[in-house]
Structure formats: structure tokens, C-alpha cells
PDB file of C-alpha atoms in Angstrom:
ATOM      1  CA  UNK A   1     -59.249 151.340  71.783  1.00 68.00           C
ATOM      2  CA  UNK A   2     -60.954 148.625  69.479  1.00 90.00           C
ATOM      3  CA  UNK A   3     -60.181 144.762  71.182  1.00 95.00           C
ATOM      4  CA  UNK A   4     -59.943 141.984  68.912  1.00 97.00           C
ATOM      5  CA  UNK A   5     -61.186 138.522  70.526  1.00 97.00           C
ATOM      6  CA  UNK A   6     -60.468 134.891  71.115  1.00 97.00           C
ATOM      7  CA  UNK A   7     -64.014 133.474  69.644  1.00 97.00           C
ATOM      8  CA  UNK A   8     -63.496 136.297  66.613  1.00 97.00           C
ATOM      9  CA  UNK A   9     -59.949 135.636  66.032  1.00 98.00           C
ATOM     10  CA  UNK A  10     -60.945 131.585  65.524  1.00 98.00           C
ATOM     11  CA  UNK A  11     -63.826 132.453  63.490  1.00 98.00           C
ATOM     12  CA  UNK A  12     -61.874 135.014  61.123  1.00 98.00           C
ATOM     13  CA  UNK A  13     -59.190 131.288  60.830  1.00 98.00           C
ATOM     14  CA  UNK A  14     -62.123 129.618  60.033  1.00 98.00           C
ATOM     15  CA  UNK A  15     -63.303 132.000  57.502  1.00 98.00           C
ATOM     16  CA  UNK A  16     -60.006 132.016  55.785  1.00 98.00           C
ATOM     17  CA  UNK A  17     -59.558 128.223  55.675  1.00 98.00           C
ATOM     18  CA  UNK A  18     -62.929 127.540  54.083  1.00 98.00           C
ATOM     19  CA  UNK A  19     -61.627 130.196  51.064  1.00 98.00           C
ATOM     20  CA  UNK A  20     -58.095 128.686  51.342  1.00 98.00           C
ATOM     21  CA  UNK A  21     -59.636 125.134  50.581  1.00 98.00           C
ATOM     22  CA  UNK A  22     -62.213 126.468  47.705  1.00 98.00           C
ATOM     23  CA  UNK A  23     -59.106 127.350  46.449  1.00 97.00           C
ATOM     24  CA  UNK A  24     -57.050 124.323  46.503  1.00 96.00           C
ATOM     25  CA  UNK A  25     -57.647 123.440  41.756  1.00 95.00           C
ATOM     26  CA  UNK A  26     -57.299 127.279  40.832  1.00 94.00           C
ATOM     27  CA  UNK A  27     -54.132 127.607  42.980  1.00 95.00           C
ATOM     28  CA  UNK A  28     -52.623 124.511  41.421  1.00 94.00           C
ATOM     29  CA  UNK A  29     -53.479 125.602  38.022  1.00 92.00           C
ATOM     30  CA  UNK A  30     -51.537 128.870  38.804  1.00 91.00           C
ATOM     31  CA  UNK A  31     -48.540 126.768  40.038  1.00 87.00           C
ATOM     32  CA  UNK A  32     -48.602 124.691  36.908  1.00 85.00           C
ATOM     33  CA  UNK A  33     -47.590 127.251  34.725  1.00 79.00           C
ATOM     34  CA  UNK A  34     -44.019 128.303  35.985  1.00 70.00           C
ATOM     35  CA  UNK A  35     -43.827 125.269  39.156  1.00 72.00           C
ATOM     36  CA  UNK A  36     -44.609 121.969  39.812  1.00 76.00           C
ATOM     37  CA  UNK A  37     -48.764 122.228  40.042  1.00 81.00           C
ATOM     38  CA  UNK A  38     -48.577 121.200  43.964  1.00 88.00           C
ATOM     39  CA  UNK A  39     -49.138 124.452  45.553  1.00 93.00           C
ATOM     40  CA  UNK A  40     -52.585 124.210  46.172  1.00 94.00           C
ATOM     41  CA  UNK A  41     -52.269 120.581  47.401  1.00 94.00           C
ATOM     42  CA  UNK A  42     -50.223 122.366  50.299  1.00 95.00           C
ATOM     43  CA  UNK A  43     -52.145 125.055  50.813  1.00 97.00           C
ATOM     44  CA  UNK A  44     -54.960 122.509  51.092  1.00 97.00           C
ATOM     45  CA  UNK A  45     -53.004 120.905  54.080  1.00 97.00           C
ATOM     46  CA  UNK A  46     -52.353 124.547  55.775  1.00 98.00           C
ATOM     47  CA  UNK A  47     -56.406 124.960  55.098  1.00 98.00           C
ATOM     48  CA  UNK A  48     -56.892 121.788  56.933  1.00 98.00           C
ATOM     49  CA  UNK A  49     -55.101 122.269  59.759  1.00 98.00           C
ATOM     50  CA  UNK A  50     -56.703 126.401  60.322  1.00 98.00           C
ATOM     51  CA  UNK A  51     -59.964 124.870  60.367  1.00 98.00           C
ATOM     52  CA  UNK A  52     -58.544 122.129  63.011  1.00 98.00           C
ATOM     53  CA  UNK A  53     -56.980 124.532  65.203  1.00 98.00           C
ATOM     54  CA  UNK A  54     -59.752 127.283  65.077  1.00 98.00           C
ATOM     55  CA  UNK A  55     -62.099 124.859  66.043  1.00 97.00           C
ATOM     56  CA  UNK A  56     -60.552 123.596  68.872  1.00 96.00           C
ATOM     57  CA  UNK A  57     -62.079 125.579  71.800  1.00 94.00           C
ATOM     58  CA  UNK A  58     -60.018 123.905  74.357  1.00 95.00           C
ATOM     59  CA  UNK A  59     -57.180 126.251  73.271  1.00 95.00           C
ATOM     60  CA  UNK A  60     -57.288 128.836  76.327  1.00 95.00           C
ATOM     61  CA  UNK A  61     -55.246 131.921  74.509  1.00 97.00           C
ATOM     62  CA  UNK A  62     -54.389 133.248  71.367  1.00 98.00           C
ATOM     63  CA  UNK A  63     -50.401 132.616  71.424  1.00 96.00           C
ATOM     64  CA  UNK A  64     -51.112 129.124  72.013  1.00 97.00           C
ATOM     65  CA  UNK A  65     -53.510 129.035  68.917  1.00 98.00           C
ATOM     66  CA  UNK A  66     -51.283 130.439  66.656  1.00 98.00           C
ATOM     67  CA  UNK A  67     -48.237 128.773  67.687  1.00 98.00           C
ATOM     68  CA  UNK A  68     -50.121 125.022  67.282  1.00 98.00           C
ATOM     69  CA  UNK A  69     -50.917 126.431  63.590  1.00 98.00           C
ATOM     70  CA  UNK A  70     -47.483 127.281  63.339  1.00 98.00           C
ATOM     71  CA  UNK A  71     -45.830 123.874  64.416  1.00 97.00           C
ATOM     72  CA  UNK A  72     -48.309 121.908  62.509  1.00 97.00           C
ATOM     73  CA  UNK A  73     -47.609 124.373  59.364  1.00 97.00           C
ATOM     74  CA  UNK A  74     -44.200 123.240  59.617  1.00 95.00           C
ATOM     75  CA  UNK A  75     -44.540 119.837  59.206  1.00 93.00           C
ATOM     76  CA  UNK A  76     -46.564 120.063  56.023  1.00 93.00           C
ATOM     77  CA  UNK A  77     -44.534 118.147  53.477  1.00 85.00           C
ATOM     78  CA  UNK A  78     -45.376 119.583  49.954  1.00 76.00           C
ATOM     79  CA  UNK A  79     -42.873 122.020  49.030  1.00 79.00           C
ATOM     80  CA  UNK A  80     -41.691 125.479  50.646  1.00 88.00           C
ATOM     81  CA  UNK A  81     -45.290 126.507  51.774  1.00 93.00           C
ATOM     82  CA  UNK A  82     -45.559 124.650  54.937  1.00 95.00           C
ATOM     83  CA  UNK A  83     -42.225 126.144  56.633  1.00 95.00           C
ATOM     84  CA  UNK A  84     -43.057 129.377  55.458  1.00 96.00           C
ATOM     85  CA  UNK A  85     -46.548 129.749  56.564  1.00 98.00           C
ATOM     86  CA  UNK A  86     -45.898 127.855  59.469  1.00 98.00           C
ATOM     87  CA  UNK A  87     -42.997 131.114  60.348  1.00 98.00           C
ATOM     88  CA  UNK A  88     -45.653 133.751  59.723  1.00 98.00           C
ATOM     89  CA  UNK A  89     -47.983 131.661  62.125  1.00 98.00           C
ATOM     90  CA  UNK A  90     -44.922 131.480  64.745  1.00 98.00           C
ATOM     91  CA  UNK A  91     -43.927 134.760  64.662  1.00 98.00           C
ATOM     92  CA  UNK A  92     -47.677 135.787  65.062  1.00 98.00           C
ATOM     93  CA  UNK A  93     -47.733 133.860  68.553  1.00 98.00           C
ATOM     94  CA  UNK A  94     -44.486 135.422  69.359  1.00 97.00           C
ATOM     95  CA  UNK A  95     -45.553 138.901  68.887  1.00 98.00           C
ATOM     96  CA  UNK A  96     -48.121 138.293  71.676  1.00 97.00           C
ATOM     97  CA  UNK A  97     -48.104 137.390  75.084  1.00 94.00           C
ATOM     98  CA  UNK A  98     -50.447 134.584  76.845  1.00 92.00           C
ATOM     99  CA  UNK A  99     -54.150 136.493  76.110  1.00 94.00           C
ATOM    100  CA  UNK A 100     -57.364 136.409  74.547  1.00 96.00           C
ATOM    101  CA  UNK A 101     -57.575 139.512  73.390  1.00 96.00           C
ATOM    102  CA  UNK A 102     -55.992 141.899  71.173  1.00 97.00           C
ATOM    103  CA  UNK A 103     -55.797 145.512  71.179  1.00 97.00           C
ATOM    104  CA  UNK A 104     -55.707 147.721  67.593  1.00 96.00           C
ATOM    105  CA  UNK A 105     -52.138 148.106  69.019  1.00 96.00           C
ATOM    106  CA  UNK A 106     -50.855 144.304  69.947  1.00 97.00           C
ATOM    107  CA  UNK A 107     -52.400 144.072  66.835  1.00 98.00           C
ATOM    108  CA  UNK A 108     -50.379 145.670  64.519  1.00 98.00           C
ATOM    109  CA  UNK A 109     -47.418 143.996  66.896  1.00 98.00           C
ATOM    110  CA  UNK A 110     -48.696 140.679  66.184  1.00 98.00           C
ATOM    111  CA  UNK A 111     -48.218 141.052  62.409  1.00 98.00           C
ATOM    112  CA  UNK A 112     -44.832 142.965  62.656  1.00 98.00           C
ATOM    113  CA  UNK A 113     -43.227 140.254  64.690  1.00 98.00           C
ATOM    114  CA  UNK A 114     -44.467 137.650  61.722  1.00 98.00           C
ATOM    115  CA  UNK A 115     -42.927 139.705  59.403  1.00 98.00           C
ATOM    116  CA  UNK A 116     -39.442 139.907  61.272  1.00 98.00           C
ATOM    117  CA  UNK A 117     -39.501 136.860  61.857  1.00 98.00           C
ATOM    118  CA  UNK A 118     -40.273 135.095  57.953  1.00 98.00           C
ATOM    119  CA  UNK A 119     -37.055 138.227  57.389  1.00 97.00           C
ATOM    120  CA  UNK A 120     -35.224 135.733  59.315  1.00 96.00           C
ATOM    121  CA  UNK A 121     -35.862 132.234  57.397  1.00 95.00           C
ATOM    122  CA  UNK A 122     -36.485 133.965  53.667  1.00 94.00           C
ATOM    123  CA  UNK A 123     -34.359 136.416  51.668  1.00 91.00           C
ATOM    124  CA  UNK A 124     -37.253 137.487  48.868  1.00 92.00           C
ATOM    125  CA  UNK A 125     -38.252 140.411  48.169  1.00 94.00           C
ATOM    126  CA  UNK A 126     -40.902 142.968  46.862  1.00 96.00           C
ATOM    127  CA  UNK A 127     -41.069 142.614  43.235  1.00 94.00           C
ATOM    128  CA  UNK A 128     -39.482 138.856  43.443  1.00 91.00           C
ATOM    129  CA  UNK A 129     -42.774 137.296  42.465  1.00 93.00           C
ATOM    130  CA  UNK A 130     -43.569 135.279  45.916  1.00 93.00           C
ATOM    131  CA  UNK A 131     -45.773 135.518  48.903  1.00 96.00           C
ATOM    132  CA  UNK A 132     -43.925 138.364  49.609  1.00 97.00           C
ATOM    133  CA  UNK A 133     -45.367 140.577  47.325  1.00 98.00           C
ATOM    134  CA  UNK A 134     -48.886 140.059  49.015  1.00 98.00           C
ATOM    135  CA  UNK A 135     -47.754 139.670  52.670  1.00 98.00           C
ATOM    136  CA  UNK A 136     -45.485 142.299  53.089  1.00 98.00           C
ATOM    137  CA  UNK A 137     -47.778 145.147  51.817  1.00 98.00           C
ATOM    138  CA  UNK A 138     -50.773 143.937  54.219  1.00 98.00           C
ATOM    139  CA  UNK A 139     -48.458 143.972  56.938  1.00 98.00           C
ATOM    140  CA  UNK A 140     -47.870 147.539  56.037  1.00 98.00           C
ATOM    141  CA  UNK A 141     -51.512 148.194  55.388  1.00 98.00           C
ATOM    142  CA  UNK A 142     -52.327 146.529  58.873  1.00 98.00           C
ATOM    143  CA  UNK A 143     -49.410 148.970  60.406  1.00 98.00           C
ATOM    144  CA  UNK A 144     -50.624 152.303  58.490  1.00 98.00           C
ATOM    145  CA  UNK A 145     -54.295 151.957  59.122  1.00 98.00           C
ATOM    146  CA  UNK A 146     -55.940 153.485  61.753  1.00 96.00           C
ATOM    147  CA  UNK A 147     -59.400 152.116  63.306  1.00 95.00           C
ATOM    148  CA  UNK A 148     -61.272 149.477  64.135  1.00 96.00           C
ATOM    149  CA  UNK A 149     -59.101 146.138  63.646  1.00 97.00           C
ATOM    150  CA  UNK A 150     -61.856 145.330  60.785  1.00 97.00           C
ATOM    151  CA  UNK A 151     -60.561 148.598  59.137  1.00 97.00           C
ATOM    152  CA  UNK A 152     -57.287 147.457  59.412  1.00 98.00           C
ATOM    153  CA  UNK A 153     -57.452 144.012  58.155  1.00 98.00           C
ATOM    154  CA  UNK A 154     -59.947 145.494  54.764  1.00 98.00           C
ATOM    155  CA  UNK A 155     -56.987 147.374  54.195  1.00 98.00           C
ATOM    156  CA  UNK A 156     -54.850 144.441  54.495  1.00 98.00           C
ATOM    157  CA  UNK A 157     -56.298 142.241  52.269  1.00 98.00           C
ATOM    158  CA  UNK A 158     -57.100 145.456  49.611  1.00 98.00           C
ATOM    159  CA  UNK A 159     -53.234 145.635  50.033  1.00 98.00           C
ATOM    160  CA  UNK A 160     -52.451 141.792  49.456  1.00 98.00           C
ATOM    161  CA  UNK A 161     -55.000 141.587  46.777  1.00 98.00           C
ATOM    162  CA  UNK A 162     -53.417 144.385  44.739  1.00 98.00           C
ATOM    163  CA  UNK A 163     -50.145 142.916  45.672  1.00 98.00           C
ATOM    164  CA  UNK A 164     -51.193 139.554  44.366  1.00 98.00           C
ATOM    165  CA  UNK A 165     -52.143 140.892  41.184  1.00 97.00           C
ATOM    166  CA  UNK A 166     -49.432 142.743  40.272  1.00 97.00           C
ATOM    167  CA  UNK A 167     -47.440 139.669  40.414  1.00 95.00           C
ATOM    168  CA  UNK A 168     -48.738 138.582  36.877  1.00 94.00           C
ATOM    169  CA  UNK A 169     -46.282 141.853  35.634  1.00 92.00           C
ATOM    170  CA  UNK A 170     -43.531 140.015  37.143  1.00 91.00           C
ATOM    171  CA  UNK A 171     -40.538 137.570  36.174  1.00 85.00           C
ATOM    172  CA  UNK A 172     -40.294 134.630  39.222  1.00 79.00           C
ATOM    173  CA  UNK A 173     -36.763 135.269  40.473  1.00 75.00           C
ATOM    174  CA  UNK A 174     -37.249 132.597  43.610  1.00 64.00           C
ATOM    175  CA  UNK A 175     -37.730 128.487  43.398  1.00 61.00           C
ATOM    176  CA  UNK A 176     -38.531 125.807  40.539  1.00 56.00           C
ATOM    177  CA  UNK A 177     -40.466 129.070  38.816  1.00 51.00           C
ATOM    178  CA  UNK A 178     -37.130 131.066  37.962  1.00 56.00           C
ATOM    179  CA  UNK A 179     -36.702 128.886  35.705  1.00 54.00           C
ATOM    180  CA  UNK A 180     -38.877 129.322  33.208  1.00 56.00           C
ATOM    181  CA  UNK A 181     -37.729 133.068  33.044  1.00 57.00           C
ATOM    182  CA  UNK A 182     -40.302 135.156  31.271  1.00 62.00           C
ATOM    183  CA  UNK A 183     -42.765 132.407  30.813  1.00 61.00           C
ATOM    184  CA  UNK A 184     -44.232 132.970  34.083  1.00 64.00           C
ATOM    185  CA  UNK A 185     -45.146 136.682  33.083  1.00 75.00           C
ATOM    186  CA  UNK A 186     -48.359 136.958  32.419  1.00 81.00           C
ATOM    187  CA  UNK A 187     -49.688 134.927  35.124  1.00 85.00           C
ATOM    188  CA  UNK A 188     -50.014 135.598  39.051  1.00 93.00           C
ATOM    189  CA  UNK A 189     -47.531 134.244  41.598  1.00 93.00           C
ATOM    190  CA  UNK A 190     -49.906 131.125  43.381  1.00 94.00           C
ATOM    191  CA  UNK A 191     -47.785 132.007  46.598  1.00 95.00           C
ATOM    192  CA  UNK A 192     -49.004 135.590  46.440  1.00 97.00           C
ATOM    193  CA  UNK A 193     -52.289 134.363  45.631  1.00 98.00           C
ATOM    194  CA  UNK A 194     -52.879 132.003  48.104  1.00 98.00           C
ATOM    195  CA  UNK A 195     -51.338 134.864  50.280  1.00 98.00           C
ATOM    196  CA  UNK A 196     -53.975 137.157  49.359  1.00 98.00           C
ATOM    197  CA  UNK A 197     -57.364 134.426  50.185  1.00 98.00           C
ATOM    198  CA  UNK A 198     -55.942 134.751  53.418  1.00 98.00           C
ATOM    199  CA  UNK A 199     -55.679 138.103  53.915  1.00 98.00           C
ATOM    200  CA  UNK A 200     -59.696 138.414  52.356  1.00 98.00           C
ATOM    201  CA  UNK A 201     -60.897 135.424  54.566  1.00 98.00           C
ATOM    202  CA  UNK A 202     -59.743 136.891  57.797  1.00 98.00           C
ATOM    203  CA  UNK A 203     -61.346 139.925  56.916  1.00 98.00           C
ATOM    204  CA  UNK A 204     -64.538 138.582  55.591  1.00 98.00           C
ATOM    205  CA  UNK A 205     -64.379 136.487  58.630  1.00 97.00           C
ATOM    206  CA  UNK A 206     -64.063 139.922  61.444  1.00 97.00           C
ATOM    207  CA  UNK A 207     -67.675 140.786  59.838  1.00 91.00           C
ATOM    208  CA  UNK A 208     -69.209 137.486  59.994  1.00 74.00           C
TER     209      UNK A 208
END
């Protein structure tokens, strides 16, 4: 059985906010193409308030960690990012019960329950060019790999990266980018993207 812990689980957030905010000019260059060049300027707000929340040590346990991120995810006003992240952060504290640990197991449990639960709130799928296309195959990665939970989350974010990329083969079917059609081939999704710096930060953060 491999455990995942509190102090590791805030400094793998950590990790992945730093990246997240590094990120903030590329990611609205990406949205500028085929949306409205904010993107980054929410995902910049999301960074912020990771870094907040995995910082604060007076948190006792993980649900309440991730459900704080969640609520303050889904106040971010800057377009559709906010509510969505703020789901995948909520249904992460729902898939777990008051703790500071994780098993490999609750694990995997933790990211399923985030995934049925952003099911609930957004109809995209696979191939849609969105976040999906880099979330939903690291959740599979994370519930396909055996291991240590730092095997499982390289996987992940191998998963979300490729998933990311593939994007720029894709025609935006979902928000302001539909509508420029088969202008926005050629270039990645920024949701995916940003999607995928997370993924990479949480696991460059397990090793730190």
C-alpha cells in the first residue's frame, strides 16, 4: 500500500500553482487565437488561490483543503474556468472522507469522484477541444496505473500532456472558440493546456 500525505499533497498544490502562474502570458496567447485572450488571467486567479490554500497549515485534513480550493475556484469571475475547476476541486473533497492521508486506492477514488462530478455540470467531450481532452485521460491514467501514487500521477500528467497536444488537431466545438470553426486548428486548446501544467506540477511536486 503506498500513502499519499497531508504536507505532500500541499506541496504537490504548491508545485502546480507556481507552473500554473509562470504560465499565466503563454496561456493567454493560446486563448487569443480562437477566444477572448483571458484564460490565463483566470487561471492566474485559480494559481493564486492553490498557493493560498496549500499554504495554509491550519487546514487539519485533506477534504477540507480541497473543498476551500473548490469554493474559492468558484467564485473566480473571468469566464468558465473558475466554476469548472472549482467542480474538479469539489468533487476531489467529495471523493474523500475527513483524513490526511491517502491510500494508492482513495486515490484513484479521489479523482473518479472529480470526474463524475464535472459529468454533472459539463456536457464536453473527448475530441471537443476543452479541458476535457487533458483531464479525462489523466483520470484514466491515474485509474489504470498501478504503483506508487508518484507512478500514478507521471502517468497522469504523460496522459494530459499528450492529451493537451493533440488538441492543436482539433476544431473547438465548445464556447466563444466554436466560432471561429477551423481557425482554431492548428493551435492547442488553452483549457487543455492549462489542464495539463497541472497535471505536471502535481507530479513534479510528489518528487520534490
Amino acid at each position: 500500500m503506498y500513502v499519499l500525505t497531508l504536507p505532500v499533497l500541499r506541496k504537490m498544490l504548491h508545485t502546480a500553482a507556481v507552473d500554473l502562474k509562470e504560465n499565466v502570458n503563454y496561456l493567454c496567447e493560446l486563448d487569443g487565437v480562437a477566444g477572448d485572450g483571458d484564460h490565463g488571467i483566470a487561471i492566474g486567479h485559480i494559481a493564486d488561490i492553490l498557493r493560498t490554500h496549500a499554504d495554509d497549515i491550519t487546514v487539519a485534513t485533506m477534504n477540507l483543503l480541497l473543498e476551500g480550493i473548490g469554493d474559492a475556484c468558484m467564485a473566480v469571475n473571468a469566464g468558465s474556468s473558475g466554476p469548472l475547476w472549482g467542480t474538479i476541486f469539489a468533487g476531489m473533497a467529495d471523493g474523500i472522507d475527513d483524513q490526511q492521508e491517502l491510500t494508492d486506492i482513495e486515490f484513484k477514488r479521489m479523482f473518479a469522484q472529480a470526474k463524475e462530478d464535472f459529468m454533472d455540470v459539463s456536457k464536453a467531450k473527448e475530441g471537443d477541444k476543452t479541458l476535457v481532452d487533458a483531464f479525462y485521460p489523466a483520470v484514466a491514467a491515474i485509474a489504470e496505473t498501478e504503483g506508487s501514487i508518484e507512478t500514478i500521477l507521471a502517468a497522469a500528467a504523460e496522459a494530459a500532456q499528450k492529451g493537451a497536444d493533440a488538441t492543436a488537431d482539433m476544431v473547438a466545438k465548445f464556447g466563444r472558440a466554436k466560432n471561429v470553426g477551423e481557425r482554431s486548428l492548428g493551435h492547442k486548446d488553452p483549457g487543455a493546456v492549462s489542464m495539463a501544467i497541472f497535471f505536471a506540477g502535481l507530479a513534479k511536486g510528489i518528487k520534490a
